[in-house]
Amino acid sequence: MSPDLQDATRGRLLFGGDYNPEQWPPPVWAEDVRLMREAGVNLVTVGVFAWAALQPAPDRFTFGWLDTVLGLLHDGGIGVALATPTASPPPWLGHRHPDTLPQWPDGGRRTYGARNHYCPCAPAYRRAALDISTAVAARYGDHPALRIWHIGNEYGTACHCKHCAHRFRGWLRARYGDLDGLNAAWGTAVWSQHYGAWTEVLPPGRAQYIGNPAQELDYQRFVSDMLLECFVAERDVVRAHSPTVPVTTNFMDWYRTIDAWRFAAHEDFVSLDTYPDPNDPAAAMLGAMSKDVVRSLGGGRPWLLMEQSPGAASWRPVATPKRPGLNRLWSMQAVARGADGVLHFQWRASRQGAERAHGAMVPHAGPDSRVFREICALGRELAGLVDVPGTTVPAGVAIILDWDAWRAVELEHQPHAGFRYVDRLTEYYAPLWRDNVTCDFARAEGPLGGYRLVLVPSLYQLTAAAAANLTAYVAAGGTLVMGPFSGVADPDERIFTGGWPGLGLLELFGVRVEEHWPLPDDAPLAVASAELGDFTAAGWAEWTEACGADVVAQVRGGPLDGRAMVLRHRLGAGTAWYVATLPEPDALHRLLARVCADAGVRPVLPGLPPGVEAVRRGDRVFLLHHDDGRVEIRPVTPSASAAAIPAVP
Ligand code: GLA
């Protein structure tokens, strides 16, 4: 059996952050360990960007300093998530092997001097990455401080070089078999793009006019697969040296470049880097959504918050720090939503380099600071939550999250250039979050039977397996809501004919969409509904023809006058709703509240004051107050112990 996060937590929530001792002289290391102990830190991530410090030249390894650091940490009782430092190759690699530097679609090369400057297909990069990973794993694979292997960092670099072209051809061969298959899938009859030899096939480059959408889509899939290959290769190296130590890599929230479902399947547990903007009024909701996504990627098992900032994120144009109490509040949100550890970027604020203005657990002001005092208080509090590690978060609703649908709907020259996949998911997630209904995210082709309600805010691209799965879910008694511009194209970006949604979903929803009708932002649509109340919608509508479904809301006035915008259809033992537009938030809230009530989906606690988030995890109900001021809450379910986390302590 492969190890998992519980092998690292050993029954205690993890607490700590990225530790970059290579930026500091040795006397600081001893002080670091002392302060970590004071703060209750029990895990630090080491070595993420230490490649040059560990291998200053191709034939020279310098492990002495890391031996000392790991020894100090271990003596201090602090565990280590040790990284393979392959996200930032040293200058010698790019200098000796310029072909390891990633190439833009226009042919220009990125240079070293920042980070993430590697081509995932360049043989010299792959070799060098495996060499340093092997050296690190061989030296520290059985180190007593080692608790987690952290592979690379935030995978996400795309390249368009000759190595990529070579691997892309192989990838396409495996997918399509031969050139006939490729030509058919890419629709190369359009614009005289027929390929007669594999050597003619290229990554999408900077072309004269609109590129081939199927080629672009395949390239995005390919890039994700190449990065996954890099991950798997390094994972296998560290596993060979320490088979009982769990392996992860850190996801960024909402990053389209890598298909996180596919990555997650190769990890022992999943982890997340998340940086909601303290100035964004929607930050608490967006943070909750990212955390629900990562929990779902890991199959509902505990996950690790690998990075958040204790203060400011310096890459923001206005890097406002977190106000007092906010880091605690968002940390508890992570724990409530399934995290078995809360780590930060980073332990000690850098004095130099690109991130010199970034927040840290020990800020530039030093330990005598508000931030460090809050960190110490958080460490104490997390240490007290001994009943939490290993427990899970129940959810009655699933939202379908699909990388291919995301990529395809955002390809160039879709009917609405502003149609953003994550916006669609957020619009459906937000009202449920406000009502304290816990959601998972799920794959369109995965098991759905455990959910009372499945939401599909956007599924432009549809596979036959997904169509069959969604239909079977409804037939068996489930409730399904699908948003607009769904069921439009197959995985080759070939549009379905005969009306949408395709592949039989027309029968599932009892509606036939004849035309998509994107709208300019300043042309709101008036929609009448006796059941939901009249509302406006914007941005998108469809020429619909109800064929079996009940019409719940229809357009009033304009060219779409009378067209159904919300439809409900009973099929088998279940119900399928189709929403052909983007209702204003209050109207979508009313609709989803109605659907939840019909489907028997209940909030964690009903009737909470606005701004209070409730999440059940294990036997606890976490109550998180995101607004200012005091609120009084009662009653709390007697069986649940509640931890009230105010925004301001
Ligand atoms: C990412 C990286 C970190 C650091 C932070 C800064 O999450 O993984 O190394 O750069 O961003 O916010």
XYZ file of C-alpha atoms in Angstrom, residues 13-565:
553
model
C -1.952 18.856 12.094
C 1.146 19.989 10.262
C 2.201 23.600 10.691
C 5.048 25.526 9.114
C 6.228 26.853 5.782
C 8.817 27.010 3.013
C 12.243 27.276 4.555
C 15.094 28.594 2.397
C 18.176 28.382 4.623
C 20.448 28.764 1.597
C 19.551 32.461 1.698
C 20.962 32.862 5.208
C 24.295 32.408 7.024
C 24.558 29.460 9.464
C 24.048 31.475 12.685
C 20.548 32.305 11.484
C 19.717 28.594 11.128
C 20.000 27.979 14.856
C 17.794 30.980 15.554
C 15.317 29.706 12.961
C 14.959 26.384 14.724
C 14.528 28.115 18.077
C 11.795 30.368 16.667
C 10.127 27.467 14.860
C 9.849 25.670 18.164
C 8.449 28.795 19.770
C 5.821 28.995 17.015
C 4.880 25.332 17.216
C 6.193 24.614 13.723
C 6.443 20.893 13.085
C 7.117 20.804 9.315
C 9.145 22.932 6.920
C 9.548 22.565 3.176
C 13.229 22.628 2.326
C 15.216 22.775 -0.872
C 12.549 23.909 -3.347
C 14.933 26.358 -5.021
C 18.229 24.997 -3.788
C 19.507 23.316 -6.945
C 22.417 25.733 -7.439
C 23.281 25.552 -3.737
C 23.370 21.755 -3.925
C 25.050 21.408 -7.302
C 26.982 24.584 -8.100
C 28.584 22.940 -11.124
C 27.631 19.875 -13.157
C 30.252 17.709 -11.491
C 30.161 19.162 -7.977
C 27.659 18.471 -5.216
C 27.639 20.482 -1.975
C 25.422 18.771 0.537
C 27.269 19.795 3.695
C 25.076 22.777 4.459
C 21.877 20.771 3.976
C 23.237 17.981 6.189
C 23.662 20.596 8.923
C 20.238 22.171 8.378
C 18.380 18.861 8.385
C 20.304 17.814 11.486
C 19.359 21.030 13.281
C 15.730 20.630 12.299
C 15.639 17.029 13.395
C 17.274 17.842 16.719
C 14.609 20.513 17.154
C 11.835 17.997 16.517
C 10.859 19.581 13.227
C 9.947 17.411 10.248
C 10.888 18.137 6.655
C 9.076 18.127 3.337
C 12.126 17.759 1.154
C 11.910 19.026 -2.394
C 13.501 17.827 -5.563
C 14.866 21.253 -6.518
C 14.063 20.920 -10.184
C 11.769 23.936 -10.662
C 14.695 26.316 -10.986
C 17.753 24.985 -12.820
C 21.052 26.736 -12.085
C 22.506 29.029 -14.746
C 25.104 26.420 -15.709
C 22.413 24.224 -17.187
C 20.934 26.899 -19.448
C 24.401 28.169 -20.307
C 25.704 24.766 -21.363
C 22.430 23.556 -22.791
C 20.487 26.522 -24.190
C 17.991 24.004 -25.527
C 16.775 23.432 -21.954
C 15.411 26.983 -21.918
C 11.758 27.181 -22.913
C 10.769 28.636 -26.230
C 7.788 30.890 -26.851
C 5.365 30.100 -29.684
C 7.046 32.866 -31.716
C 10.415 31.104 -31.476
C 12.037 33.412 -28.919
C 13.730 31.798 -25.908
C 13.250 32.627 -22.277
C 16.456 33.132 -20.386
C 17.627 31.974 -16.979
C 17.752 34.506 -14.181
C 14.235 33.935 -12.862
C 12.822 30.439 -12.250
C 10.779 27.719 -13.996
C 12.975 28.163 -17.069
C 13.012 24.632 -18.337
C 11.643 22.760 -21.291
C 9.916 19.633 -19.979
C 10.959 17.731 -23.124
C 14.617 18.749 -23.357
C 16.707 15.609 -22.777
C 19.427 17.624 -21.040
C 16.909 19.029 -18.564
C 15.369 15.628 -17.910
C 18.803 14.115 -17.319
C 19.966 16.901 -15.040
C 16.689 16.881 -13.091
C 16.947 13.149 -12.515
C 20.611 13.451 -11.516
C 19.968 16.025 -8.809
C 16.806 14.240 -7.651
C 18.697 10.974 -7.411
C 21.523 12.605 -5.503
C 19.107 14.231 -3.035
C 17.059 11.057 -2.622
C 20.125 8.872 -2.142
C 21.521 11.169 0.526
C 18.367 11.933 2.477
C 15.955 9.122 1.583
C 16.211 7.632 5.060
C 16.891 10.835 6.999
C 14.909 10.773 10.249
C 13.551 14.312 9.651
C 12.080 13.385 6.272
C 8.273 13.249 6.315
C 7.215 14.222 2.780
C 8.729 14.337 -0.683
C 7.797 17.546 -2.486
C 8.423 17.168 -6.214
C 9.370 20.271 -8.208
C 7.180 23.290 -7.624
C 3.946 24.452 -9.185
C 4.282 22.611 -12.493
C 3.120 24.820 -15.325
C 5.783 25.832 -17.847
C 4.948 25.389 -21.527
C 7.538 25.284 -24.294
C 7.340 25.160 -28.095
C 10.829 24.023 -29.123
C 12.142 21.324 -31.415
C 12.298 18.782 -28.571
C 8.636 19.477 -27.881
C 7.811 19.129 -31.578
C 9.472 15.722 -31.603
C 7.648 14.508 -28.510
C 4.379 16.059 -29.698
C 4.507 13.963 -32.854
C 4.965 10.827 -30.771
C 2.105 11.864 -28.511
C -0.149 12.444 -31.540
C 0.834 9.118 -33.057
C -0.173 7.375 -29.878
C -3.483 9.235 -29.847
C -4.470 9.011 -33.500
C -2.483 6.091 -34.876
C -1.618 7.561 -38.227
C -1.718 10.764 -40.238
C -5.203 10.010 -41.537
C -6.400 9.927 -37.959
C -4.612 13.176 -37.185
C -5.947 14.930 -40.289
C -9.473 13.811 -39.470
C -9.242 14.859 -35.825
C -7.751 18.247 -36.590
C -10.125 18.955 -39.464
C -7.233 19.819 -41.741
C -9.547 19.970 -44.760
C -10.219 23.505 -43.521
C -7.796 26.065 -44.947
C -5.584 23.539 -46.737
C -3.886 22.262 -43.589
C -3.591 18.609 -44.643
C -0.415 16.941 -43.296
C 1.383 14.510 -45.599
C 4.321 13.619 -43.325
C 4.854 13.582 -39.557
C 7.829 15.914 -39.866
C 5.464 18.618 -41.122
C 3.524 18.564 -37.862
C 4.523 21.309 -35.406
C 3.492 22.731 -32.070
C 1.134 25.652 -32.598
C 3.321 28.669 -33.368
C 2.887 32.282 -34.197
C 0.895 31.992 -37.403
C -0.471 34.474 -39.904
C -4.061 34.182 -38.727
C -6.282 32.064 -36.474
C -4.653 28.761 -35.633
C -6.228 25.316 -35.763
C -8.269 24.905 -32.541
C -7.851 21.118 -32.371
C -4.083 21.471 -32.710
C -4.043 24.049 -29.926
C -6.222 21.875 -27.703
C -4.019 18.845 -28.253
C -0.942 20.901 -27.486
C -2.405 21.965 -24.177
C -3.118 18.328 -23.327
C 0.370 17.372 -24.449
C 2.092 20.034 -22.317
C 0.211 18.818 -19.257
C 1.237 15.238 -20.019
C 4.896 16.199 -20.460
C 4.950 18.014 -17.135
C 3.293 14.985 -15.583
C 6.056 12.809 -17.034
C 8.615 15.034 -15.304
C 6.724 14.659 -12.041
C 6.377 10.892 -12.332
C 10.046 10.410 -13.217
C 11.164 12.274 -10.090
C 8.505 10.624 -7.959
C 9.833 7.231 -8.972
C 13.362 8.250 -8.047
C 12.432 9.333 -4.524
C 10.107 6.364 -4.028
C 12.922 3.988 -4.847
C 14.891 5.463 -1.942
C 12.063 5.943 0.546
C 9.017 3.846 -0.250
C 7.233 4.761 2.979
C 7.422 8.542 2.558
C 4.399 10.093 0.803
C 4.985 12.112 -2.370
C 3.167 15.243 -3.503
C 3.548 18.334 -5.638
C 1.874 21.670 -5.047
C -1.044 22.784 -7.212
C -1.813 26.413 -7.850
C -5.486 27.161 -7.651
C -7.228 27.415 -10.999
C -4.287 26.772 -13.223
C -5.362 25.554 -16.634
C -1.958 24.396 -17.867
C -1.912 21.142 -15.929
C -4.840 18.789 -15.675
C -4.849 18.415 -11.912
C -7.113 15.337 -12.001
C -4.428 13.509 -13.957
C -1.644 14.698 -11.663
C -3.570 13.834 -8.514
C -3.919 10.243 -9.646
C -0.120 9.923 -9.475
C 0.378 11.545 -6.065
C 0.160 9.987 -2.612
C -1.782 13.055 -1.469
C -2.512 16.441 -2.976
C -1.492 19.879 -1.852
C -2.426 23.436 -2.660
C -0.828 26.870 -2.886
C -3.487 29.516 -2.524
C -3.283 33.272 -2.231
C -6.725 34.903 -2.083
C -6.509 38.694 -2.293
C -7.221 40.277 1.109
C -8.685 43.269 -0.767
C -11.198 41.131 -2.659
C -14.628 41.010 -0.995
C -15.100 37.567 -2.570
C -11.829 36.195 -1.162
C -13.386 34.018 1.540
C -15.683 32.348 -0.975
C -12.908 31.948 -3.543
C -10.622 30.489 -0.908
C -13.295 27.996 0.125
C -13.789 26.983 -3.497
C -10.076 26.334 -4.098
C -9.940 24.262 -0.940
C -12.973 22.218 -1.966
C -11.396 21.655 -5.367
C -8.151 20.348 -3.927
C -9.940 18.106 -1.440
C -11.907 16.669 -4.334
C -8.812 16.195 -6.471
C -7.467 14.040 -3.676
C -10.605 11.927 -3.614
C -11.906 13.541 -0.396
C -8.914 12.423 1.649
C -7.011 14.948 3.798
C -4.786 17.300 1.847
C -2.052 19.779 2.653
C -2.169 23.550 2.403
C 1.388 23.817 1.113
C 1.537 27.586 0.720
C -0.345 30.689 1.711
C 1.114 34.038 2.657
C 1.087 35.051 6.296
C 0.992 38.634 4.997
C 1.264 40.140 1.543
C 1.762 38.348 -1.769
C 4.379 40.516 -3.419
C 3.406 39.613 -6.985
C 0.150 41.584 -6.587
C 0.177 45.122 -7.959
C -1.025 46.292 -4.550
C 0.375 43.872 -1.996
C -1.802 44.612 1.025
C -0.983 42.386 4.032
C -3.585 40.232 5.732
C -5.357 42.166 8.475
C -5.035 40.895 12.059
C -6.742 37.543 12.435
C -7.158 36.877 8.736
C -4.365 34.328 8.420
C -5.864 32.405 11.318
C -9.317 32.573 9.772
C -8.207 31.346 6.354
C -6.009 28.695 7.938
C -8.996 27.377 9.842
C -10.999 27.444 6.626
C -8.415 25.100 5.140
C -8.580 22.777 8.125
C -12.384 22.861 8.073
C -12.353 21.943 4.397
C -10.108 18.962 4.857
C -6.497 20.130 5.234
C -4.303 18.161 7.593
C -1.699 20.884 7.617
C -1.217 24.613 7.189
C 2.045 25.771 5.675
C 3.123 29.174 4.451
C 5.351 30.809 1.940
C 7.688 31.431 3.580
C 9.327 30.979 6.992
C 11.709 33.959 7.053
C 11.256 36.985 4.795
C 13.949 37.201 2.105
C 16.161 40.266 2.163
C 17.050 39.955 -1.489
C 15.702 38.598 -4.721
C 12.411 38.741 -6.510
C 10.326 38.011 -3.426
C 11.993 40.449 -1.001
C 8.629 42.186 -0.441
C 6.663 38.989 0.225
C 5.068 38.287 3.577
C 6.631 35.647 5.838
C 6.109 33.946 9.185
C 9.150 35.811 10.488
C 8.794 39.158 8.725
C 11.572 41.682 8.152
C 10.587 43.309 11.444
C 11.657 40.091 13.172
C 9.951 37.946 15.788
C 8.915 40.986 17.809
C 6.048 41.643 15.437
C 2.311 41.278 15.074
C 2.730 38.707 12.332
C 5.010 36.409 14.327
C 2.818 36.670 17.404
C -0.172 35.635 15.314
C 1.833 32.761 13.851
C 2.702 31.538 17.354
C -0.951 31.740 18.409
C -2.005 29.814 15.312
C 0.596 27.142 15.983
C -0.763 26.663 19.513
C -4.331 26.532 18.296
C -3.665 23.996 15.557
C -1.771 21.811 17.994
C -4.953 21.599 20.053
C -7.077 20.188 17.240
C -6.011 16.641 17.929
C -9.283 15.063 16.864
C -9.140 16.561 13.354
C -6.311 14.888 11.392
C -7.520 12.092 9.159
C -11.185 13.096 9.282
C -13.222 13.908 6.172
C -15.717 16.510 4.977
C -19.149 15.291 3.873
C -20.743 16.959 0.821
C -24.116 16.398 -0.789
C -23.432 18.362 -3.957
C -20.879 17.849 -6.711
C -19.813 20.449 -9.257
C -18.368 19.030 -12.455
C -14.817 20.195 -13.125
C -13.311 19.186 -16.442
C -9.986 20.362 -17.814
C -10.780 19.612 -21.444
C -14.075 21.500 -21.273
C -12.192 24.395 -19.673
C -9.466 24.436 -22.309
C -11.858 24.076 -25.219
C -14.378 26.704 -24.181
C -11.573 29.238 -23.897
C -10.014 28.540 -27.290
C -9.768 31.456 -29.670
C -12.769 32.382 -31.766
C -15.487 30.934 -29.665
C -18.747 32.880 -29.931
C -17.969 34.961 -26.836
C -14.358 35.882 -26.129
C -15.211 36.704 -22.525
C -16.747 33.320 -21.660
C -14.546 32.140 -18.792
C -14.869 28.630 -17.444
C -13.860 29.437 -13.881
C -16.357 32.328 -13.797
C -19.110 29.881 -14.679
C -18.116 27.504 -11.871
C -17.783 30.376 -9.423
C -21.263 31.688 -10.220
C -22.741 28.333 -9.205
C -20.444 27.773 -6.244
C -20.941 31.218 -4.634
C -24.625 30.938 -3.655
C -24.134 27.467 -2.239
C -21.182 28.705 -0.208
C -23.294 31.565 1.094
C -25.975 29.069 2.119
C -23.400 26.821 3.804
C -24.029 23.920 1.499
C -20.781 21.972 1.164
C -19.735 21.032 -2.370
C -17.270 18.599 -3.810
C -15.940 18.840 -7.334
C -16.154 15.775 -9.531
C -15.311 14.466 -12.969
C -18.043 14.242 -15.561
C -17.109 10.622 -16.141
C -16.568 9.712 -12.495
C -18.846 8.252 -9.829
C -21.724 10.604 -8.925
C -24.079 8.254 -7.125
C -23.202 9.600 -3.659
C -24.492 13.102 -4.417
C -28.040 14.347 -4.152
C -27.307 17.115 -6.602
C -24.826 17.517 -9.447
C -24.137 20.925 -10.969
C -22.619 21.284 -14.411
C -22.170 25.037 -14.815
C -20.250 24.613 -18.070
C -19.428 21.552 -20.148
C -18.794 22.827 -23.659
C -16.857 19.729 -24.590
C -18.594 16.464 -24.003
C -17.479 12.858 -24.236
C -19.811 9.945 -24.851
C -18.816 8.508 -21.479
C -19.734 11.744 -19.695
C -23.082 11.976 -21.481
C -23.911 8.395 -20.494
C -22.761 8.972 -16.921
C -24.850 12.117 -16.438
C -27.891 10.459 -17.976
C -27.550 7.385 -15.788
C -27.176 9.600 -12.725
C -30.491 11.329 -13.412
C -32.280 8.151 -14.421
C -31.289 6.643 -11.077
C -32.906 9.506 -9.167
C -30.291 12.277 -9.143
C -30.890 15.964 -9.708
C -28.728 17.638 -12.326
C -28.404 21.294 -13.336
C -26.524 22.178 -16.502
C -25.484 25.665 -17.544
C -25.348 27.165 -21.028
C -23.019 26.504 -23.945
C -22.729 22.882 -22.851
C -22.632 19.697 -24.884
C -21.415 21.568 -27.951
C -18.279 19.802 -29.200
C -16.509 16.457 -29.012
C -12.945 15.961 -27.700
C -11.525 16.764 -31.158
C -13.262 20.144 -31.082
C -15.766 18.929 -33.653
C -19.140 20.633 -33.235
C -22.181 18.373 -32.751
C -24.894 18.803 -35.350
C -28.658 18.604 -35.019
C -29.018 20.813 -31.937
C -27.373 20.935 -28.544
C -26.650 19.593 -26.006
C -25.342 16.695 -28.052
C -24.755 12.987 -27.549
C -28.270 12.314 -26.293
C -28.341 15.045 -23.665
C -31.085 16.724 -25.661
C -33.364 13.918 -24.479
C -32.035 14.167 -20.949
C -32.917 17.840 -20.639
C -35.941 17.861 -22.927
C -34.620 20.901 -24.726
C -33.049 21.525 -28.089
C -30.715 24.486 -28.502
C -30.719 25.691 -32.090
C -28.538 28.747 -31.806
C -26.101 30.207 -29.321
C -26.818 33.851 -28.669
C -23.936 35.661 -26.966
C -24.847 39.135 -25.813
C -22.875 42.287 -25.191
C -22.556 43.222 -21.522
C -24.733 46.294 -21.901
C -27.692 44.367 -23.322
C -29.317 42.600 -20.369
C -32.007 40.090 -21.047
C -35.391 40.358 -19.305
C -36.557 36.936 -18.133
C -40.002 36.194 -16.751
C -40.618 33.409 -14.276
C -43.630 32.852 -12.074
C -41.725 30.218 -10.123
C -38.436 32.035 -9.545
C -39.552 35.653 -9.876
C -38.614 37.779 -12.876
C -34.920 38.432 -13.343
C -32.317 39.769 -15.715
C -29.552 37.823 -17.340
C -26.512 38.947 -19.279
C -23.746 37.894 -21.603
C -25.263 34.773 -23.016
C -28.571 33.304 -24.170
C -29.726 30.561 -26.529
C -32.461 29.961 -29.068
C -34.118 27.072 -27.291
C -36.955 24.781 -28.238
C -38.538 22.945 -25.306
C -39.171 19.346 -26.271
C -40.527 17.635 -23.224
C -39.201 19.889 -20.454
C -41.301 22.298 -18.375
C -40.465 25.902 -19.065
C -39.594 27.592 -15.772
C -38.403 30.934 -17.142
C -38.594 32.588 -20.548
C -37.322 35.696 -22.274
C -39.587 38.692 -22.434
C -39.026 41.021 -25.408
C -36.328 41.326 -28.051
C -35.373 38.794 -30.688
C -35.448 35.885 -28.222
C -38.945 36.747 -26.955
C -40.617 33.634 -25.577
C -37.503 31.421 -25.669
C -37.129 29.224 -22.590
C -34.103 30.095 -20.423
